[in-house]
Coordinates of C-alpha atoms in Angstrom, one line a residue:
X1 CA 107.6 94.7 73.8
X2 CA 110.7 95.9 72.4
X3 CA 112.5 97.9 74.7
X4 CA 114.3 96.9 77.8
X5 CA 112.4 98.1 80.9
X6 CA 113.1 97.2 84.9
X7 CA 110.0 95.8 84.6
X8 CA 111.4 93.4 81.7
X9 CA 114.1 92.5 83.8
X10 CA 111.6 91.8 86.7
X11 CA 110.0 89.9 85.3
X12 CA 112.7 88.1 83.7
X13 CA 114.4 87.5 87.2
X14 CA 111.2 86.8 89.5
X15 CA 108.3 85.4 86.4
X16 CA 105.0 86.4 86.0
X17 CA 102.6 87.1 87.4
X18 CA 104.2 89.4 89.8
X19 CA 103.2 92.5 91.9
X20 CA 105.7 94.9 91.6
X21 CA 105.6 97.8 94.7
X22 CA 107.4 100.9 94.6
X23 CA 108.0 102.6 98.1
X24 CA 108.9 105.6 96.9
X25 CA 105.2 106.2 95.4
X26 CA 103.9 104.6 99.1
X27 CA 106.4 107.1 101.1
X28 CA 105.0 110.2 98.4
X29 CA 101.0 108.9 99.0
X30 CA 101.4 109.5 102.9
X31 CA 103.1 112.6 102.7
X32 CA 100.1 113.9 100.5
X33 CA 97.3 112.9 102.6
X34 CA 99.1 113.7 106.0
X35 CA 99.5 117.3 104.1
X36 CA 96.0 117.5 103.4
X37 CA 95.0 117.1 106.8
X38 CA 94.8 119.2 110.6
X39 CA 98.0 119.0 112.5
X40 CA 97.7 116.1 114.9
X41 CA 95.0 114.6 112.4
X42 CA 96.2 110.8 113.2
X43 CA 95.7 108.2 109.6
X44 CA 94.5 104.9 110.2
X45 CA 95.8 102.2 107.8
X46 CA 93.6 99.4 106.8
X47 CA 95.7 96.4 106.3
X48 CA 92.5 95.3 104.3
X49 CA 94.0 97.0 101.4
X50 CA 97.2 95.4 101.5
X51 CA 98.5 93.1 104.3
X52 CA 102.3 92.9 103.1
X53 CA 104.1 93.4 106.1
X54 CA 107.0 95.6 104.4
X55 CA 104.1 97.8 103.0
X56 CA 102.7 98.0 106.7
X57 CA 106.3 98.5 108.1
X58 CA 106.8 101.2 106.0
X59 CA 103.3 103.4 106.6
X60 CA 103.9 103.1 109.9
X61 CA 107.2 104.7 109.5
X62 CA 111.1 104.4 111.2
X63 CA 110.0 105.7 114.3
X64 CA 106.7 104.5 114.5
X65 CA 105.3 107.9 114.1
X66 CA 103.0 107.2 110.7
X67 CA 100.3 105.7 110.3
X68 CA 98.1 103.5 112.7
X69 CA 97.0 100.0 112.1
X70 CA 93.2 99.2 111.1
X71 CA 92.6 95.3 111.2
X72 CA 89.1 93.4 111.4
X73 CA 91.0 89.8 112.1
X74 CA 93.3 88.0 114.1
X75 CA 95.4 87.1 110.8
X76 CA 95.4 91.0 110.1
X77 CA 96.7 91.7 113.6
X78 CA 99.5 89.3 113.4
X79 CA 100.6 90.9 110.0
X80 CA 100.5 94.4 112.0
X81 CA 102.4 93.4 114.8
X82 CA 105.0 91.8 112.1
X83 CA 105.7 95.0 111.0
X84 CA 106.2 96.9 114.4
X85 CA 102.9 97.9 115.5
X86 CA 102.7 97.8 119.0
X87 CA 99.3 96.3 120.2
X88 CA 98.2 99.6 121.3
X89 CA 98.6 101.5 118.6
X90 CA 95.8 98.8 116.8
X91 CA 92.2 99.2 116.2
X92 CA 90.2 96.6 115.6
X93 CA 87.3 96.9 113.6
X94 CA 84.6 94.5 111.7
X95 CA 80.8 93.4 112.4
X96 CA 81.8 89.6 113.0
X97 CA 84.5 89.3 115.8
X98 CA 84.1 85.7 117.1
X99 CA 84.3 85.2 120.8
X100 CA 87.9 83.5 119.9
X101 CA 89.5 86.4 118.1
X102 CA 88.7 89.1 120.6
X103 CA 90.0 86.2 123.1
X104 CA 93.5 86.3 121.2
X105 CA 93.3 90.0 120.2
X106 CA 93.1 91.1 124.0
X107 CA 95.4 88.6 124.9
X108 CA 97.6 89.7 123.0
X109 CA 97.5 93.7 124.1
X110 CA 94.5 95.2 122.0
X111 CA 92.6 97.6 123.9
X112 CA 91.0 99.5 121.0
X113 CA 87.8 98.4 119.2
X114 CA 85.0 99.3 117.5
X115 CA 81.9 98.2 117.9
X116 CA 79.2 98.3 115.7
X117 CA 76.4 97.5 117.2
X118 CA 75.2 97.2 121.3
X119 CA 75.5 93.2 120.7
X120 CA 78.9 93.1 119.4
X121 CA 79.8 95.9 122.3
X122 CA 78.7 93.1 125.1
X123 CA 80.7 90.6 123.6
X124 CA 84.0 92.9 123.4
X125 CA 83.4 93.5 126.9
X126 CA 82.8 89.6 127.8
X127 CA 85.7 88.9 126.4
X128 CA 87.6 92.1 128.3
X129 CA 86.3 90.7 131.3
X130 CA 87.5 87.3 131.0
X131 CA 91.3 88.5 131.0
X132 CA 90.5 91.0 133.3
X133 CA 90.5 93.9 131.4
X134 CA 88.7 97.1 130.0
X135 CA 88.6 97.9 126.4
X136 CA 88.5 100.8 125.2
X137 CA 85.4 101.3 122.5
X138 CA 84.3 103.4 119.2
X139 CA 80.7 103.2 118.5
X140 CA 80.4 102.9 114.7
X141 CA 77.7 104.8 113.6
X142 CA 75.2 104.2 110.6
X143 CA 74.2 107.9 109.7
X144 CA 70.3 108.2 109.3
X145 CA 71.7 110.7 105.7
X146 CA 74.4 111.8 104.2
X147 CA 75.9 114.9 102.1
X148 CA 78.3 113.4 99.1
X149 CA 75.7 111.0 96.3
X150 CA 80.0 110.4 94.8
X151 CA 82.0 106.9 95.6
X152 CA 80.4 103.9 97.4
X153 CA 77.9 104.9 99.9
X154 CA 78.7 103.0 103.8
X155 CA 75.7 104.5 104.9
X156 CA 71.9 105.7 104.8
X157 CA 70.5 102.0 104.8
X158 CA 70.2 99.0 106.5
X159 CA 73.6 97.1 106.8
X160 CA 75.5 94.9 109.1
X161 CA 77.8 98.2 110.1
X162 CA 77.4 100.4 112.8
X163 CA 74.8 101.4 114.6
X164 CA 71.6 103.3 113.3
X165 CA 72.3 107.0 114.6
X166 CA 68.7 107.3 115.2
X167 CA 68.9 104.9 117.9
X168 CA 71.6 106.2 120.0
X169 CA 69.7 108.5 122.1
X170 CA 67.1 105.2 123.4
X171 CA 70.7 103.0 123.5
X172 CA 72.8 105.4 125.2
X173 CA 71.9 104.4 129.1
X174 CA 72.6 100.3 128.2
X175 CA 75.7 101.5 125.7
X176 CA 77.6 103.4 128.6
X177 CA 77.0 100.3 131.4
X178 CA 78.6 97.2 129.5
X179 CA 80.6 95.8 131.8
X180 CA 84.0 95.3 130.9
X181 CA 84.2 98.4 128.3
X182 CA 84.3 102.2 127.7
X183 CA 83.3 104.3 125.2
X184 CA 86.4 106.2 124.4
X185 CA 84.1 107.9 121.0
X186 CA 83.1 107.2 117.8
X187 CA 83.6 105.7 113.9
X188 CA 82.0 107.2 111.6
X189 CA 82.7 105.7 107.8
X190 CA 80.1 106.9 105.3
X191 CA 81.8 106.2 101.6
X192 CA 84.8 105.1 100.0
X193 CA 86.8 106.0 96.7
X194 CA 85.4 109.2 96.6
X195 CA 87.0 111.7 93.9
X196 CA 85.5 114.6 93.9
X197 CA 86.7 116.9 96.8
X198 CA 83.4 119.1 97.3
X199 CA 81.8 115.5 97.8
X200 CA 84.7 114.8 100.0
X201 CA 84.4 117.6 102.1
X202 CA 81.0 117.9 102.0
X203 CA 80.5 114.6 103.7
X204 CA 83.0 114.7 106.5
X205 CA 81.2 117.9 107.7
X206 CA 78.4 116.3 108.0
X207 CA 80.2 113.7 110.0
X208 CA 81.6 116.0 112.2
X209 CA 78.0 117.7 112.8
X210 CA 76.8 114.2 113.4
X211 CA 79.3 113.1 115.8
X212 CA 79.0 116.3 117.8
X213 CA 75.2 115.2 118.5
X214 CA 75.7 112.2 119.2
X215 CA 78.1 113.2 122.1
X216 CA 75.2 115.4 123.4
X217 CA 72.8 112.2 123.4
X218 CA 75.1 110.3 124.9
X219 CA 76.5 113.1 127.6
X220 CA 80.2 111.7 127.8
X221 CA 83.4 113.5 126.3
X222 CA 84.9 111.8 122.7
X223 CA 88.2 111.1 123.6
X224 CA 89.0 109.8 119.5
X225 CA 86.9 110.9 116.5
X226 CA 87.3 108.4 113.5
X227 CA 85.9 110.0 110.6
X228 CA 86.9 107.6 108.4
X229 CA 88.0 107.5 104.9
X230 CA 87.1 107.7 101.2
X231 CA 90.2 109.0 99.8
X232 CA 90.2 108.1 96.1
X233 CA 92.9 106.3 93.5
X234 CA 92.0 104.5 90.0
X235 CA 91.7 100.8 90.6
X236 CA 93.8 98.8 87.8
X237 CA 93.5 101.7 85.7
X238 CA 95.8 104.3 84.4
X239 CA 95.3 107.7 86.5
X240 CA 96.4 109.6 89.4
X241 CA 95.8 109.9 93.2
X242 CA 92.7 112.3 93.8
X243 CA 94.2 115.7 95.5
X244 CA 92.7 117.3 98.5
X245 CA 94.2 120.6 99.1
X246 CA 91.2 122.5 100.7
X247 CA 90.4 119.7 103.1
X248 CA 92.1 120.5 105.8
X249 CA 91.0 124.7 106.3
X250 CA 87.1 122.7 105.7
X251 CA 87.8 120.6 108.8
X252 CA 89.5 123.0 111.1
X253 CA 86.5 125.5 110.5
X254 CA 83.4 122.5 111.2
X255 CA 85.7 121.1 114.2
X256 CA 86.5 124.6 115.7
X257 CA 82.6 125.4 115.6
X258 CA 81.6 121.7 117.1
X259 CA 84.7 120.4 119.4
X260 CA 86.1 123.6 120.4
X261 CA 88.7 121.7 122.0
X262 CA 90.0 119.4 119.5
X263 CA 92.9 121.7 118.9
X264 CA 93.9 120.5 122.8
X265 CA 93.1 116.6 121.6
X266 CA 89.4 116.2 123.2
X267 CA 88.7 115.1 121.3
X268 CA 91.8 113.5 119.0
X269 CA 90.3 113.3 115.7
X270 CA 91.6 110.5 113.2
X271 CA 90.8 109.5 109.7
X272 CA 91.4 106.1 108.1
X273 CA 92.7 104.9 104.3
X274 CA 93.5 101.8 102.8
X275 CA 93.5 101.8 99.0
X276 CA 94.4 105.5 99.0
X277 CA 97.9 104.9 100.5
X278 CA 98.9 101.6 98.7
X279 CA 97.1 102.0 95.5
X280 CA 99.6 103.8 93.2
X281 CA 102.6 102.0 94.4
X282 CA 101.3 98.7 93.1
X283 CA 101.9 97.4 89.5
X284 CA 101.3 94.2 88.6
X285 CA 103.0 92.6 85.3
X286 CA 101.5 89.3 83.5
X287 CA 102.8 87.7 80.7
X288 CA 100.9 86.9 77.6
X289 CA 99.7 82.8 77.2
X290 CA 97.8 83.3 74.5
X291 CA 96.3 85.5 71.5
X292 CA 92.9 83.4 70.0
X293 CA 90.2 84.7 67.7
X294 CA 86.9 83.1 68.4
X295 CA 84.0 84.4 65.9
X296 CA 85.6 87.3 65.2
X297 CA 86.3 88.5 68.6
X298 CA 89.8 88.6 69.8
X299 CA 91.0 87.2 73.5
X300 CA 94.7 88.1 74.6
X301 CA 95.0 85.2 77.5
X302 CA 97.4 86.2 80.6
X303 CA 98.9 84.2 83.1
X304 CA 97.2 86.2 86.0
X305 CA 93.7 86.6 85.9
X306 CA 90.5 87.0 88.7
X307 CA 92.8 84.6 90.9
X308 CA 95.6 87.2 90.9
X309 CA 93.3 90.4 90.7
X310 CA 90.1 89.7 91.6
X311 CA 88.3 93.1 92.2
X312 CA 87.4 91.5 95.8
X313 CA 86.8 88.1 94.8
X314 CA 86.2 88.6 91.5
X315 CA 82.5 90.7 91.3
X316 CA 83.4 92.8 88.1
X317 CA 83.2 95.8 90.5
X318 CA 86.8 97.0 88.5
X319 CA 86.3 96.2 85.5
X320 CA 87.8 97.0 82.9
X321 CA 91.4 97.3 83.6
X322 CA 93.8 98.8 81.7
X323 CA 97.3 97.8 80.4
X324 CA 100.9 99.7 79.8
X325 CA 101.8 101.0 77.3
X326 CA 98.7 102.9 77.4
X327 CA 96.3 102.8 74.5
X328 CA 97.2 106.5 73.2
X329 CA 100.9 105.3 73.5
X330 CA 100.9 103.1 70.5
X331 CA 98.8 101.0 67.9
X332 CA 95.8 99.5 69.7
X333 CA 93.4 97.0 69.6
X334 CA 90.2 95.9 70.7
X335 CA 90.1 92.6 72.2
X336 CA 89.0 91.0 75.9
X337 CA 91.0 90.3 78.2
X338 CA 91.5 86.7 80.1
X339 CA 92.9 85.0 82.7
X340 CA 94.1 81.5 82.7
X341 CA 91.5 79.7 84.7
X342 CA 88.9 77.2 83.8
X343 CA 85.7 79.5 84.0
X344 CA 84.1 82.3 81.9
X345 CA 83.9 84.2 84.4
X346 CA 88.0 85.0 84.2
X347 CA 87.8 87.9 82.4
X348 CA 89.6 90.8 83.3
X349 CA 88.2 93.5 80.3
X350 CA 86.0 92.5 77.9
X351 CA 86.5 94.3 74.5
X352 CA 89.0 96.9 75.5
X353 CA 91.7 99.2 74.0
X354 CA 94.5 97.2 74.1
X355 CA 98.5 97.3 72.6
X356 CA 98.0 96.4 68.8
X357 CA 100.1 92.8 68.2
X358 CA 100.4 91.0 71.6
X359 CA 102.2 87.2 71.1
X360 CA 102.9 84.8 73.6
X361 CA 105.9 85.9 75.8
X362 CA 104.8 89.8 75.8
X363 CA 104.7 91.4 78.9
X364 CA 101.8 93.3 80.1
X365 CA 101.8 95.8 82.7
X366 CA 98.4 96.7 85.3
X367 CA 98.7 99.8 87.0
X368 CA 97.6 100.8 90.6
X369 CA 97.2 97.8 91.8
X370 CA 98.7 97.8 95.1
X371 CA 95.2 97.8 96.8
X372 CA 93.1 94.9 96.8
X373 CA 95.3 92.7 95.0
X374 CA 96.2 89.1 95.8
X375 CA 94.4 88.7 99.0
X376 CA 91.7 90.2 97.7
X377 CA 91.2 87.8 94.9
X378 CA 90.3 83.9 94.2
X379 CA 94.0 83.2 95.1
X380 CA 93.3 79.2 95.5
X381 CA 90.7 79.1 93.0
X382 CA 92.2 75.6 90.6
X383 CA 95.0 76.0 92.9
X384 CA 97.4 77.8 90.8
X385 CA 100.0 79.8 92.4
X386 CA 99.8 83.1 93.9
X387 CA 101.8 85.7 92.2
X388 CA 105.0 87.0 93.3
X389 CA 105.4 90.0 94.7
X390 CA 108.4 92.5 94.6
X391 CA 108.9 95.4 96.9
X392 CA 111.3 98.0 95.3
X393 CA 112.9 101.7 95.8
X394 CA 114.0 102.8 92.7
X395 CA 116.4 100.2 91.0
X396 CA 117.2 98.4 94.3
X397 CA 114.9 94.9 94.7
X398 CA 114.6 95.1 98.7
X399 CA 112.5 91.7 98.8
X400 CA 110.6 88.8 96.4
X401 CA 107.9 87.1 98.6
X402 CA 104.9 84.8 97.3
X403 CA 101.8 83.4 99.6
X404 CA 102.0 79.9 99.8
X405 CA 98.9 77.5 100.0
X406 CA 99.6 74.8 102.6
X407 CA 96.9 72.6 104.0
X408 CA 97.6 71.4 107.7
X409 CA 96.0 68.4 109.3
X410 CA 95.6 66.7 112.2
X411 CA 94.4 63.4 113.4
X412 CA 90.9 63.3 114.9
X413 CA 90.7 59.2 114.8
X414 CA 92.3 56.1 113.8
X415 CA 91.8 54.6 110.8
X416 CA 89.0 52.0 110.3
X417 CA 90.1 48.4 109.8

């Protein structure tokens, strides 16, 4: 490239590959969706999305007034009290909590879980009771339908998440007697990476219509209403965050009519967002290995490829990224896309519009990638090194930091002879 850029002189400083995060586009993503939503509405963040602790540190803002922590592991949890989460202000979510991580997560001050199914509720509360405790429980429900046919449907079928709604009313008695837990409401997460607002909208009313049955079947008060997420944000592709400005009059009108009192917080209603609040702030720059033509198809080779941005483990659910300069920006060319490692399957766009004469040396740029990045990826695939990754606000570098891959052992016998 011929111009001088920051993100030259990043990657100059720091090499490739490296994530480069801007918190000014993190701080401007929370403001938007906090606008978009009721007064009081509080945002879940799932650390799924991106575990850095500075990104956590800073959603959850100076006073710790932002945004909420969403975990589904112990290694989560850590990260969110890392960056100043208080225990309480955790929930902790997930269909496969092992008796040993809801040993350490209570231990540690967790009170808040959901549960997603009447199994997994007796084995929070086992491990409640152990420590001599109560935990406080969201029943995750698996909606029978659903409104929006847009983004990844969570719902509607048979899956390891939440609980079939139709079954509620037969569960309810056994549900409200597990020892060692309450139900303090419910989670209700029906799609993801929605765009279209009508969908949007559409399917949170549902929701809400949902939940408000469900409290009649099972005849206690919702203290907390999770209505989850599916805010939307292109995925290693140029674009913008998806706007919601008539979400929040939809809400108030569907939670007026069904929880007349939410306005006095019975119940509180929350909704939860991972790649939505990380996704635009994330860039991540690769540097060009090699350029090779192979019967008459070209393949621009990068040091970063499915091990470094994997699409969640590299499924070709993403694909095709795209690169800056964007393709109506300058000359382009058609050509795939490759990462360094030893497998086909490293491919990171096959036959897309890319910037006309890339060379070895070149820098590349991703764009939104600060959702599902490197710990989403096959980050110790051929053991290669995780990328870097820079947190910035504006000019000013506030920290470099890379994952390391260490192995620990310990000795379980002598040796033999």
């Amino acid at each position: 490239m011929s111009t001088d850029t920051p993100f030259d002189e990043l990657a100059r400083t720091h090499g490739t590959p490296l994530y480069v995060y801007d918190m000014d586009r993190l701080d401007a993503a929370r403001h938007d969706l906090v606008s978009w939503l009721p007064d009081g509405c509080e945002v879940f963040y799932a650390l799924k999305a991106n575990p850095h602790p500075e990104l956590v540190r800073a959603l959850r803002g100076p006073d710790g007034r932002g945004c909420r922590a969403e975990i589904s592991s112990t290694g989560e949890l850590a990260a969110a009290l890392e960056a100043g989460h208080a225990p309480e202000d955790v929930l902790y979510t997930g269909p496969g909590k092992t008796p040993g991580e809801l040993c350490e997560a209570i231990g540690l001050g967790v009170r808040l879980f959901s549960a997603e199914s009447l199994t997994d509720l007796e084995h929070i509360g086992a491990a409640a009771r152990d420590q001599g405790t109560v935990a406080d429980c969201l029943l995750r429900i698996n909606s029978a339908t659903a409104s929006a046919a847009s983004g990844v449907r969570m719902t509607g079928k048979p899956t390891q998440f939440g609980i079939d709604s139709e079954t509620i009313e037969d569960l309810a008695p056994r549900l409200l007697a597990v020892p060692g837990t309450t139900i303090a409401g419910l989670h209700l997460f029906s799609q993801s990476n929605a765009a279209d607002e009508a969908a949007l909208i559409g399917e949170f009313l549902h929701t809400i219509e949902l939940a408000a049955h469900i409290e009649r079947q099972l005849g206690v008060p919702l203290r907390l209403l999770d209505i989850g997420g599916g805010f939307s944000v292109p995925y290693g592709q140029h674009g913008e965050r998806a706007a919601y400005p008539g979400l929040r009059a939809e809400l108030e009108t569907a939670l007026d009519a069904h929880f007349p009192r939410w306005r006095e917080g019975a119940p509180r209603l929350a909704v939860e967002s991972g790649r939505y609040l990380v996704g635009d702030c994330g860039t991540l720059l690769a540097s060009v290995s090699n350029v090779k033509v192979s019967r008459g198809r070209t393949f621009v080779v990068l040091d970063a490829g499915i091990n470094t941005f994997g699409g969640m483990s590299g499924i070709g659910r993403i694909l095709p990224v795209s690169v800056r300069p964007a393709p109506d920006e300058r000359d382009t060319q058609r050509a795939s896309l490759a990462g360094p490692l030893c497998t086909p399957g490293d491919i990171l766009g096959r036959e897309i519009e890319l910037p006309a004469g890339l060379a070895p040396g070149d820098l590349v740029a991703i764009p939104n990638t600060g959702a599902y990045g490197p710990t989403a990826s096959l980050l110790m695939f051929l053991g290669r090194p995780a990328p870097g990754e820079a947190v910035v606000r504006g000019a000013e570098v506030l920290s470099v930091s890379r994952i390391e891959h260490v192995r620990t052992y310990r000795k379980v016998a002598e040796p033999s002879g």
